[in-house]
Amino acid sequence: MAKALVFIDNPGQALKKSSLELLTIARTLGDAAVAFNGGLSDDVAAALAAHGARTIYRPSASDLDDYLVGPKAAFLAAAATASGAAVILTENSAEGKEIAARLGIRLGAGVITDVVAVDPDGTAHKSVLAGSYTTTAKATTPVSVLTVKANSIAPEPSATGTAPETVTLELPADATAAAARITARNEKPASGRPELTEARIVVAGGRGVDGNFGPLEELADALGAAIGASRAATDAGWIGHDAQIGQTGKTVSPQLYISAGISGAIQQKAGMQTAKVIVAVNKDAESPVFEIADFGIVGDLFKVLPQATEEIKKHRG
Amino acid sequence: MKIIVLVKHVPDAQFDRHITGEAHTVDRSESILSELDEYALEAALQLTEARGGEAAGNKVIALSMGPAAAVNAVKKSLQIGATEGVHLSDDALAGSDAAATSLALAAAIRYLGADAPVDLILTGMASTDGETSLVPAQLAERLGLPQVTFAASLELDAGKLTARRDGDTHADTIEAPLPAVVSVTDQINDPRYPNFKGIMAAKKKTITTLSLADIGVDAAQVGKSGSWTAVGTAEPRPPRTAGTIITDEGDAGIQLVEFLAAQKLL
């Protein structure tokens, strides 16, 4: 049985859904092992066991979080070698991709990013050119590194959960030598809404919002949705840059994408392409967004959205 | 100081883009300087201008790897203000993945640092065509340098850099020794446009064309043979079609909820 190694970075008290997804994918490829950085709580250890982790590798050093990716890549390379894994899976975040990038060079392994599905033979499926093409790609090297997008698979516990063995790996002495170091960290206030890249529903606003995201936020909260924005809206300073969807922001693939006051220029349409269902509200009947909307409303978002919010509340009663 | 800025000639994202040929590569006609690289170039110009600019011996070298037309990305960079341009071009480079691209660029950067060391390598946050974000980190690994990606601010001082990086849940302050590889986001500055003076001055600036032989790289190490990944299939996503479009007559919000309920999305 080939081995698949999942990198889990500092999850805190509970594993993220995306980590459980990675473990679920890993089990389809072979025996699952985990390279784990950070403090391992009992709950997290139990979740790793329940999702089929056979071995948990941990670094000898505890200060990896003081650095950016270099030392983490060194640790992951050591875990890859120790486990003999043929496939290494990381999350598709900026940091996940960077660690994968450096790891690829260290191991001489092909790296494929933005993966949404993996076949048993290691073939990866992804979208390119902002969602306008779907491609398959495969590493031509014995070992491959894949960064997998959130919401790619439903996480499932393993039928045969066993207590994993834990292995501590010595880091090479030079692992932290020429590394960028984090000298200060400022926590941002939490919005209480789901994370944009992982949300099942996204409510996104553009120029037509004209500075007032209030009605979008109320609708998002009624639906349990995340808030997104076009570049025009974030550049105008109406909402934080964290909310930006698209080329320089986040890629989203929700079940439902509600676009309000977004005209639907090519790049904006690209950002919505992979949503299952698209709803568009815009005053201008000529907006290109209506070419791709499953349900389009030509109307004033400041009237339509609050009415929808009220109706949902009634519906839930 | 000596800064190298990586610039890429990419298909304009404001139009439909296509994948062509047996190797499933991106159609590069109608290409421009990648918009995201303009932020890296601006950052380099601001850093050198604060230190006396070209007159004080500071260099901003725009380096592009790509086919013949990619020289246009270098020219545009010179018009914006880079002091010299380098175009790494070789037929054997076609079809290079991130690993092969970073190998060729690392060799080109070593070549350019042979006479005087390079202090900083700046890149955009991603290419607008490949969108993998892998190359800056792979370059750092190959050159044995620290890397800071997605920098939203950047300051240099006495052999080290300080950058700010905005994450979803926190913002970090990061320090790294120089030389380093830094990729910058579109939040770092407002790139300048080339003006008439810049366009005229660019005509007198040097563009060096490098081949693989010049930088000591073997053709087998790059292109399709040097890549560690291969694309199997590429299919255009079936175009989405318009569904129901209604004009609000006072009850569109209610109709919207009925639609969501019918789709089982509530």
PDB file of C-alpha atoms in Angstrom, chain B:
ATOM      1  CA  MET B   1      21.528  48.482  -4.313  1.00  0.00           C
ATOM      2  CA  LYS B   2      20.640  45.938  -6.946  1.00  0.00           C
ATOM      3  CA  ILE B   3      17.083  44.697  -7.261  1.00  0.00           C
ATOM      4  CA  ILE B   4      15.812  42.161  -9.782  1.00  0.00           C
ATOM      5  CA  VAL B   5      12.101  42.315 -10.593  1.00  0.00           C
ATOM      6  CA  LEU B   6      10.555  39.291 -12.282  1.00  0.00           C
ATOM      7  CA  VAL B   7       8.066  40.368 -14.942  1.00  0.00           C
ATOM      8  CA  LYS B   8       5.871  38.093 -16.999  1.00  0.00           C
ATOM      9  CA  HIS B   9       4.212  38.561 -20.357  1.00  0.00           C
ATOM     10  CA  VAL B  10       0.725  37.094 -19.957  1.00  0.00           C
ATOM     11  CA  PRO B  11      -2.554  36.951 -21.875  1.00  0.00           C
ATOM     12  CA  ASP B  12      -4.743  39.938 -20.989  1.00  0.00           C
ATOM     13  CA  ALA B  13      -7.213  38.712 -18.360  1.00  0.00           C
ATOM     14  CA  GLN B  14      -9.811  41.214 -19.527  1.00  0.00           C
ATOM     15  CA  PHE B  15     -10.517  39.016 -22.539  1.00  0.00           C
ATOM     16  CA  ASP B  16     -11.322  35.323 -22.953  1.00  0.00           C
ATOM     17  CA  ARG B  17      -8.191  33.191 -22.641  1.00  0.00           C
ATOM     18  CA  HIS B  18      -7.524  29.806 -24.217  1.00  0.00           C
ATOM     19  CA  ILE B  19      -5.431  26.655 -23.939  1.00  0.00           C
ATOM     20  CA  THR B  20      -4.001  25.355 -27.198  1.00  0.00           C
ATOM     21  CA  GLY B  21      -1.891  22.588 -28.719  1.00  0.00           C
ATOM     22  CA  GLU B  22      -0.956  19.058 -27.737  1.00  0.00           C
ATOM     23  CA  ALA B  23       0.959  20.183 -24.652  1.00  0.00           C
ATOM     24  CA  HIS B  24      -2.085  22.145 -23.429  1.00  0.00           C
ATOM     25  CA  THR B  25      -0.247  25.433 -23.067  1.00  0.00           C
ATOM     26  CA  VAL B  26      -1.766  28.890 -22.742  1.00  0.00           C
ATOM     27  CA  ASP B  27      -2.324  30.847 -25.961  1.00  0.00           C
ATOM     28  CA  ARG B  28       0.006  33.830 -25.528  1.00  0.00           C
ATOM     29  CA  SER B  29      -1.178  36.066 -28.356  1.00  0.00           C
ATOM     30  CA  GLU B  30      -2.666  39.369 -27.125  1.00  0.00           C
ATOM     31  CA  SER B  31      -0.342  39.429 -24.137  1.00  0.00           C
ATOM     32  CA  ILE B  32       0.675  42.267 -21.816  1.00  0.00           C
ATOM     33  CA  LEU B  33       2.918  42.880 -18.816  1.00  0.00           C
ATOM     34  CA  SER B  34       1.144  41.046 -15.990  1.00  0.00           C
ATOM     35  CA  GLU B  35      -0.719  43.667 -14.004  1.00  0.00           C
ATOM     36  CA  LEU B  36       0.373  42.090 -10.722  1.00  0.00           C
ATOM     37  CA  ASP B  37       4.054  42.581 -11.631  1.00  0.00           C
ATOM     38  CA  GLU B  38       3.565  46.371 -11.845  1.00  0.00           C
ATOM     39  CA  TYR B  39       3.279  46.428  -8.029  1.00  0.00           C
ATOM     40  CA  ALA B  40       6.649  44.678  -7.694  1.00  0.00           C
ATOM     41  CA  LEU B  41       8.247  47.100 -10.141  1.00  0.00           C
ATOM     42  CA  GLU B  42       6.790  50.104  -8.304  1.00  0.00           C
ATOM     43  CA  ALA B  43       8.062  48.737  -4.972  1.00  0.00           C
ATOM     44  CA  ALA B  44      11.560  48.364  -6.463  1.00  0.00           C
ATOM     45  CA  LEU B  45      11.519  51.897  -7.878  1.00  0.00           C
ATOM     46  CA  GLN B  46      10.394  53.393  -4.564  1.00  0.00           C
ATOM     47  CA  LEU B  47      13.130  51.537  -2.663  1.00  0.00           C
ATOM     48  CA  THR B  48      15.887  52.700  -5.019  1.00  0.00           C
ATOM     49  CA  GLU B  49      14.558  56.265  -5.384  1.00  0.00           C
ATOM     50  CA  ALA B  50      14.654  56.615  -1.591  1.00  0.00           C
ATOM     51  CA  ARG B  51      18.369  55.788  -1.819  1.00  0.00           C
ATOM     52  CA  GLY B  52      19.359  58.297  -4.513  1.00  0.00           C
ATOM     53  CA  GLY B  53      18.062  56.397  -7.530  1.00  0.00           C
ATOM     54  CA  GLU B  54      20.157  55.455 -10.535  1.00  0.00           C
ATOM     55  CA  ALA B  55      22.537  58.397  -9.969  1.00  0.00           C
ATOM     56  CA  ALA B  56      23.649  56.765  -6.714  1.00  0.00           C
ATOM     57  CA  GLY B  57      24.411  53.500  -8.523  1.00  0.00           C
ATOM     58  CA  ASN B  58      21.124  51.741  -7.734  1.00  0.00           C
ATOM     59  CA  LYS B  59      19.865  49.242 -10.277  1.00  0.00           C
ATOM     60  CA  VAL B  60      16.410  47.854 -10.974  1.00  0.00           C
ATOM     61  CA  ILE B  61      16.712  44.981 -13.440  1.00  0.00           C
ATOM     62  CA  ALA B  62      13.493  43.740 -15.074  1.00  0.00           C
ATOM     63  CA  LEU B  63      13.878  40.038 -15.904  1.00  0.00           C
ATOM     64  CA  SER B  64      11.395  38.157 -18.054  1.00  0.00           C
ATOM     65  CA  MET B  65      11.477  34.548 -19.183  1.00  0.00           C
ATOM     66  CA  GLY B  66       9.375  33.778 -22.217  1.00  0.00           C
ATOM     67  CA  PRO B  67       9.096  33.611 -26.004  1.00  0.00           C
ATOM     68  CA  ALA B  68      10.228  36.419 -28.340  1.00  0.00           C
ATOM     69  CA  ALA B  69       7.164  38.580 -27.654  1.00  0.00           C
ATOM     70  CA  ALA B  70       7.908  38.589 -23.920  1.00  0.00           C
ATOM     71  CA  VAL B  71      10.493  41.302 -24.601  1.00  0.00           C
ATOM     72  CA  ASN B  72       7.472  43.625 -24.603  1.00  0.00           C
ATOM     73  CA  ALA B  73       7.030  43.053 -20.860  1.00  0.00           C
ATOM     74  CA  VAL B  74      10.681  44.069 -20.410  1.00  0.00           C
ATOM     75  CA  LYS B  75      10.232  47.172 -22.618  1.00  0.00           C
ATOM     76  CA  LYS B  76       7.167  48.259 -20.682  1.00  0.00           C
ATOM     77  CA  SER B  77       9.122  47.838 -17.423  1.00  0.00           C
ATOM     78  CA  LEU B  78      11.900  50.073 -18.796  1.00  0.00           C
ATOM     79  CA  GLN B  79       9.302  52.704 -19.763  1.00  0.00           C
ATOM     80  CA  ILE B  80       7.911  52.615 -16.229  1.00  0.00           C
ATOM     81  CA  GLY B  81      11.392  53.126 -14.789  1.00  0.00           C
ATOM     82  CA  ALA B  82      13.523  49.960 -14.557  1.00  0.00           C
ATOM     83  CA  THR B  83      17.170  50.796 -15.286  1.00  0.00           C
ATOM     84  CA  GLU B  84      17.923  47.751 -17.428  1.00  0.00           C
ATOM     85  CA  GLY B  85      16.136  44.779 -18.922  1.00  0.00           C
ATOM     86  CA  VAL B  86      16.961  41.099 -19.346  1.00  0.00           C
ATOM     87  CA  HIS B  87      15.029  38.694 -21.553  1.00  0.00           C
ATOM     88  CA  LEU B  88      15.682  34.999 -20.981  1.00  0.00           C
ATOM     89  CA  SER B  89      14.466  33.359 -24.150  1.00  0.00           C
ATOM     90  CA  ASP B  90      15.068  29.913 -25.577  1.00  0.00           C
ATOM     91  CA  ASP B  91      12.811  27.574 -27.553  1.00  0.00           C
ATOM     92  CA  ALA B  92      13.688  24.802 -25.088  1.00  0.00           C
ATOM     93  CA  LEU B  93      11.917  26.733 -22.305  1.00  0.00           C
ATOM     94  CA  ALA B  94       8.443  26.305 -23.819  1.00  0.00           C
ATOM     95  CA  GLY B  95       6.121  24.262 -21.639  1.00  0.00           C
ATOM     96  CA  SER B  96       8.148  24.667 -18.422  1.00  0.00           C
ATOM     97  CA  ASP B  97       6.191  24.069 -15.206  1.00  0.00           C
ATOM     98  CA  ALA B  98       6.949  25.927 -11.976  1.00  0.00           C
ATOM     99  CA  ALA B  99       9.882  23.647 -11.094  1.00  0.00           C
ATOM    100  CA  ALA B 100      11.557  24.101 -14.505  1.00  0.00           C
ATOM    101  CA  THR B 101      10.743  27.821 -14.586  1.00  0.00           C
ATOM    102  CA  SER B 102      12.281  28.358 -11.136  1.00  0.00           C
ATOM    103  CA  LEU B 103      15.387  26.411 -12.178  1.00  0.00           C
ATOM    104  CA  ALA B 104      15.934  28.615 -15.237  1.00  0.00           C
ATOM    105  CA  LEU B 105      15.202  31.840 -13.348  1.00  0.00           C
ATOM    106  CA  ALA B 106      17.510  30.840 -10.472  1.00  0.00           C
ATOM    107  CA  ALA B 107      20.327  30.281 -12.990  1.00  0.00           C
ATOM    108  CA  ALA B 108      19.605  33.626 -14.667  1.00  0.00           C
ATOM    109  CA  ILE B 109      19.654  35.403 -11.291  1.00  0.00           C
ATOM    110  CA  ARG B 110      22.987  33.772 -10.350  1.00  0.00           C
ATOM    111  CA  TYR B 111      24.353  34.928 -13.727  1.00  0.00           C
ATOM    112  CA  LEU B 112      23.124  38.483 -13.125  1.00  0.00           C
ATOM    113  CA  GLY B 113      24.640  38.495  -9.642  1.00  0.00           C
ATOM    114  CA  ALA B 114      28.088  37.394 -10.826  1.00  0.00           C
ATOM    115  CA  ASP B 115      29.546  40.925 -11.092  1.00  0.00           C
ATOM    116  CA  ALA B 116      27.819  42.440  -8.032  1.00  0.00           C
ATOM    117  CA  PRO B 117      25.555  40.680  -5.565  1.00  0.00           C
ATOM    118  CA  VAL B 118      21.786  41.008  -5.844  1.00  0.00           C
ATOM    119  CA  ASP B 119      20.164  42.511  -2.726  1.00  0.00           C
ATOM    120  CA  LEU B 120      16.545  41.698  -3.415  1.00  0.00           C
ATOM    121  CA  ILE B 121      14.360  39.769  -5.850  1.00  0.00           C
ATOM    122  CA  LEU B 122      10.833  41.128  -6.188  1.00  0.00           C
ATOM    123  CA  THR B 123       7.869  39.446  -7.854  1.00  0.00           C
ATOM    124  CA  GLY B 124       4.136  39.928  -8.141  1.00  0.00           C
ATOM    125  CA  MET B 125       1.872  37.841  -5.916  1.00  0.00           C
ATOM    126  CA  ALA B 126       1.070  35.367  -8.731  1.00  0.00           C
ATOM    127  CA  SER B 127       1.098  35.253 -12.501  1.00  0.00           C
ATOM    128  CA  THR B 128      -2.316  36.049 -13.889  1.00  0.00           C
ATOM    129  CA  ASP B 129      -2.120  33.044 -16.228  1.00  0.00           C
ATOM    130  CA  GLY B 130      -0.681  30.129 -14.246  1.00  0.00           C
ATOM    131  CA  GLU B 131      -1.927  31.425 -10.903  1.00  0.00           C
ATOM    132  CA  THR B 132      -0.005  28.792  -8.930  1.00  0.00           C
ATOM    133  CA  SER B 133       2.099  31.245  -6.834  1.00  0.00           C
ATOM    134  CA  LEU B 134       4.779  28.519  -6.719  1.00  0.00           C
ATOM    135  CA  VAL B 135       7.656  30.210  -8.529  1.00  0.00           C
ATOM    136  CA  PRO B 136       8.761  32.783  -5.896  1.00  0.00           C
ATOM    137  CA  ALA B 137       8.998  30.115  -3.156  1.00  0.00           C
ATOM    138  CA  GLN B 138      10.719  27.608  -5.469  1.00  0.00           C
ATOM    139  CA  LEU B 139      13.172  30.280  -6.526  1.00  0.00           C
ATOM    140  CA  ALA B 140      13.961  31.053  -2.868  1.00  0.00           C
ATOM    141  CA  GLU B 141      14.497  27.365  -2.155  1.00  0.00           C
ATOM    142  CA  ARG B 142      16.804  26.924  -5.165  1.00  0.00           C
ATOM    143  CA  LEU B 143      18.829  30.029  -4.276  1.00  0.00           C
ATOM    144  CA  GLY B 144      18.911  29.165  -0.560  1.00  0.00           C
ATOM    145  CA  LEU B 145      17.284  32.478   0.333  1.00  0.00           C
ATOM    146  CA  PRO B 146      14.595  33.524   2.790  1.00  0.00           C
ATOM    147  CA  GLN B 147      11.285  34.381   1.241  1.00  0.00           C
ATOM    148  CA  VAL B 148       8.397  36.635   2.155  1.00  0.00           C
ATOM    149  CA  THR B 149       5.330  36.273   0.002  1.00  0.00           C
ATOM    150  CA  PHE B 150       2.229  38.452  -0.166  1.00  0.00           C
ATOM    151  CA  ALA B 151       3.960  41.453   1.387  1.00  0.00           C
ATOM    152  CA  ALA B 152       1.538  44.359   1.817  1.00  0.00           C
ATOM    153  CA  SER B 153       4.351  46.684   2.917  1.00  0.00           C
ATOM    154  CA  LEU B 154       8.125  46.516   2.599  1.00  0.00           C
ATOM    155  CA  GLU B 155      11.002  48.420   4.205  1.00  0.00           C
ATOM    156  CA  LEU B 156      14.736  47.799   3.951  1.00  0.00           C
ATOM    157  CA  ASP B 157      17.311  48.746   6.539  1.00  0.00           C
ATOM    158  CA  ALA B 158      20.924  47.681   7.054  1.00  0.00           C
ATOM    159  CA  GLY B 159      20.901  44.247   5.516  1.00  0.00           C
ATOM    160  CA  LYS B 160      17.414  43.215   6.593  1.00  0.00           C
ATOM    161  CA  LEU B 161      13.856  43.720   5.410  1.00  0.00           C
ATOM    162  CA  THR B 162      10.657  44.283   7.342  1.00  0.00           C
ATOM    163  CA  ALA B 163       7.317  43.436   5.749  1.00  0.00           C
ATOM    164  CA  ARG B 164       3.672  43.244   6.757  1.00  0.00           C
ATOM    165  CA  ARG B 165       1.546  40.366   5.653  1.00  0.00           C
ATOM    166  CA  ASP B 166      -2.237  40.327   6.068  1.00  0.00           C
ATOM    167  CA  GLY B 167      -3.777  36.930   6.743  1.00  0.00           C
ATOM    168  CA  ASP B 168      -7.435  36.092   7.281  1.00  0.00           C
ATOM    169  CA  THR B 169      -7.256  35.958  11.057  1.00  0.00           C
ATOM    170  CA  HIS B 170      -4.144  38.003  11.798  1.00  0.00           C
ATOM    171  CA  ALA B 171      -1.609  40.420  10.350  1.00  0.00           C
ATOM    172  CA  ASP B 172       2.072  39.564  10.795  1.00  0.00           C
ATOM    173  CA  THR B 173       5.198  41.665  10.894  1.00  0.00           C
ATOM    174  CA  ILE B 174       8.037  39.751   9.276  1.00  0.00           C
ATOM    175  CA  GLU B 175      11.786  40.261   9.254  1.00  0.00           C
ATOM    176  CA  ALA B 176      14.295  38.562   7.000  1.00  0.00           C
ATOM    177  CA  PRO B 177      17.975  38.976   6.233  1.00  0.00           C
ATOM    178  CA  LEU B 178      18.920  40.189   2.742  1.00  0.00           C
ATOM    179  CA  PRO B 179      19.208  38.978   0.056  1.00  0.00           C
ATOM    180  CA  ALA B 180      15.658  37.635  -0.042  1.00  0.00           C
ATOM    181  CA  VAL B 181      12.834  36.828  -2.431  1.00  0.00           C
ATOM    182  CA  VAL B 182       9.728  38.926  -1.818  1.00  0.00           C
ATOM    183  CA  SER B 183       6.390  38.770  -3.597  1.00  0.00           C
ATOM    184  CA  VAL B 184       4.110  41.780  -3.128  1.00  0.00           C
ATOM    185  CA  THR B 185       0.330  42.151  -3.226  1.00  0.00           C
ATOM    186  CA  ASP B 186      -1.773  44.764  -4.986  1.00  0.00           C
ATOM    187  CA  GLN B 187      -2.196  46.485  -1.602  1.00  0.00           C
ATOM    188  CA  ILE B 188       1.420  47.635  -1.357  1.00  0.00           C
ATOM    189  CA  ASN B 189       1.307  50.718  -3.611  1.00  0.00           C
ATOM    190  CA  ASP B 190      -0.296  52.406  -6.623  1.00  0.00           C
ATOM    191  CA  PRO B 191       1.919  51.672  -9.631  1.00  0.00           C
ATOM    192  CA  ARG B 192       2.915  54.643 -11.781  1.00  0.00           C
ATOM    193  CA  TYR B 193       2.159  54.808 -15.507  1.00  0.00           C
ATOM    194  CA  PRO B 194       4.890  55.300 -18.070  1.00  0.00           C
ATOM    195  CA  ASN B 195       5.043  58.996 -19.047  1.00  0.00           C
ATOM    196  CA  PHE B 196       6.449  60.505 -22.244  1.00  0.00           C
ATOM    197  CA  LYS B 197       9.841  61.118 -20.634  1.00  0.00           C
ATOM    198  CA  GLY B 198       9.982  57.503 -19.471  1.00  0.00           C
ATOM    199  CA  ILE B 199       9.008  56.181 -22.883  1.00  0.00           C
ATOM    200  CA  MET B 200      11.764  58.210 -24.559  1.00  0.00           C
ATOM    201  CA  ALA B 201      14.358  57.285 -21.912  1.00  0.00           C
ATOM    202  CA  ALA B 202      13.538  53.589 -22.308  1.00  0.00           C
ATOM    203  CA  LYS B 203      14.749  53.662 -25.922  1.00  0.00           C
ATOM    204  CA  LYS B 204      18.308  54.280 -24.647  1.00  0.00           C
ATOM    205  CA  LYS B 205      18.248  51.534 -22.012  1.00  0.00           C
ATOM    206  CA  THR B 206      19.923  48.176 -22.496  1.00  0.00           C
ATOM    207  CA  ILE B 207      17.997  44.934 -22.968  1.00  0.00           C
ATOM    208  CA  THR B 208      20.201  41.852 -22.664  1.00  0.00           C
ATOM    209  CA  THR B 209      18.913  38.656 -24.261  1.00  0.00           C
ATOM    210  CA  LEU B 210      20.096  35.509 -22.545  1.00  0.00           C
ATOM    211  CA  SER B 211      19.939  31.947 -23.860  1.00  0.00           C
ATOM    212  CA  LEU B 212      20.116  28.760 -21.809  1.00  0.00           C
ATOM    213  CA  ALA B 213      23.749  28.353 -22.860  1.00  0.00           C
ATOM    214  CA  ASP B 214      24.550  31.816 -21.453  1.00  0.00           C
ATOM    215  CA  ILE B 215      23.299  30.849 -18.002  1.00  0.00           C
ATOM    216  CA  GLY B 216      24.707  27.315 -18.049  1.00  0.00           C
ATOM    217  CA  VAL B 217      21.425  25.413 -18.140  1.00  0.00           C
ATOM    218  CA  ASP B 218      20.988  22.286 -20.209  1.00  0.00           C
ATOM    219  CA  ALA B 219      17.898  22.138 -22.471  1.00  0.00           C
ATOM    220  CA  ALA B 220      16.846  18.822 -20.858  1.00  0.00           C
ATOM    221  CA  GLN B 221      16.542  20.529 -17.451  1.00  0.00           C
ATOM    222  CA  VAL B 222      13.728  22.806 -18.626  1.00  0.00           C
ATOM    223  CA  GLY B 223      10.666  22.792 -20.871  1.00  0.00           C
ATOM    224  CA  LYS B 224       8.565  19.688 -21.010  1.00  0.00           C
ATOM    225  CA  SER B 225      11.510  17.328 -20.320  1.00  0.00           C
ATOM    226  CA  GLY B 226      12.602  19.276 -17.238  1.00  0.00           C
ATOM    227  CA  SER B 227       9.102  19.670 -15.821  1.00  0.00           C
ATOM    228  CA  TRP B 228       7.958  17.528 -12.908  1.00  0.00           C
ATOM    229  CA  THR B 229       4.274  17.756 -13.796  1.00  0.00           C
ATOM    230  CA  ALA B 230       2.397  17.153 -17.031  1.00  0.00           C
ATOM    231  CA  VAL B 231      -1.059  18.247 -18.112  1.00  0.00           C
ATOM    232  CA  GLY B 232      -3.158  15.301 -19.277  1.00  0.00           C
ATOM    233  CA  THR B 233      -6.366  16.851 -20.527  1.00  0.00           C
ATOM    234  CA  ALA B 234      -7.770  20.374 -20.828  1.00  0.00           C
ATOM    235  CA  GLU B 235     -11.458  20.997 -21.464  1.00  0.00           C
ATOM    236  CA  PRO B 236     -13.161  24.362 -21.760  1.00  0.00           C
ATOM    237  CA  ARG B 237     -15.769  24.602 -19.028  1.00  0.00           C
ATOM    238  CA  PRO B 238     -19.196  24.273 -20.625  1.00  0.00           C
ATOM    239  CA  PRO B 239     -20.525  27.814 -20.895  1.00  0.00           C
ATOM    240  CA  ARG B 240     -23.116  28.644 -18.270  1.00  0.00           C
ATOM    241  CA  THR B 241     -26.435  29.621 -19.673  1.00  0.00           C
ATOM    242  CA  ALA B 242     -28.799  32.263 -18.398  1.00  0.00           C
ATOM    243  CA  GLY B 243     -31.676  30.907 -16.346  1.00  0.00           C
ATOM    244  CA  THR B 244     -34.761  32.833 -15.314  1.00  0.00           C
ATOM    245  CA  ILE B 245     -34.441  36.623 -15.424  1.00  0.00           C
ATOM    246  CA  ILE B 246     -37.220  38.658 -13.822  1.00  0.00           C
ATOM    247  CA  THR B 247     -37.763  42.390 -13.401  1.00  0.00           C
ATOM    248  CA  ASP B 248     -38.678  43.447  -9.876  1.00  0.00           C
ATOM    249  CA  GLU B 249     -42.315  44.487  -9.579  1.00  0.00           C
ATOM    250  CA  GLY B 250     -42.287  44.651  -5.816  1.00  0.00           C
ATOM    251  CA  ASP B 251     -42.047  40.960  -4.941  1.00  0.00           C
ATOM    252  CA  ALA B 252     -38.665  39.925  -6.376  1.00  0.00           C
ATOM    253  CA  GLY B 253     -37.234  39.278  -2.896  1.00  0.00           C
ATOM    254  CA  ILE B 254     -40.048  36.807  -2.218  1.00  0.00           C
ATOM    255  CA  GLN B 255     -39.547  35.149  -5.629  1.00  0.00           C
ATOM    256  CA  LEU B 256     -35.833  34.865  -4.859  1.00  0.00           C
ATOM    257  CA  VAL B 257     -36.570  32.943  -1.656  1.00  0.00           C
ATOM    258  CA  GLU B 258     -39.037  30.689  -3.523  1.00  0.00           C
ATOM    259  CA  PHE B 259     -36.259  29.935  -6.025  1.00  0.00           C
ATOM    260  CA  LEU B 260     -33.807  29.113  -3.213  1.00  0.00           C
ATOM    261  CA  ALA B 261     -36.386  26.884  -1.516  1.00  0.00           C
ATOM    262  CA  ALA B 262     -37.060  25.046  -4.794  1.00  0.00           C
ATOM    263  CA  GLN B 263     -33.290  24.538  -5.199  1.00  0.00           C
ATOM    264  CA  LYS B 264     -33.123  23.223  -1.599  1.00  0.00           C
ATOM    265  CA  LEU B 265     -30.619  25.929  -0.724  1.00  0.00           C
ATOM    266  CA  LEU B 266     -32.356  27.252   2.385  1.00  0.00           C
TER     267      LEU B 266
END
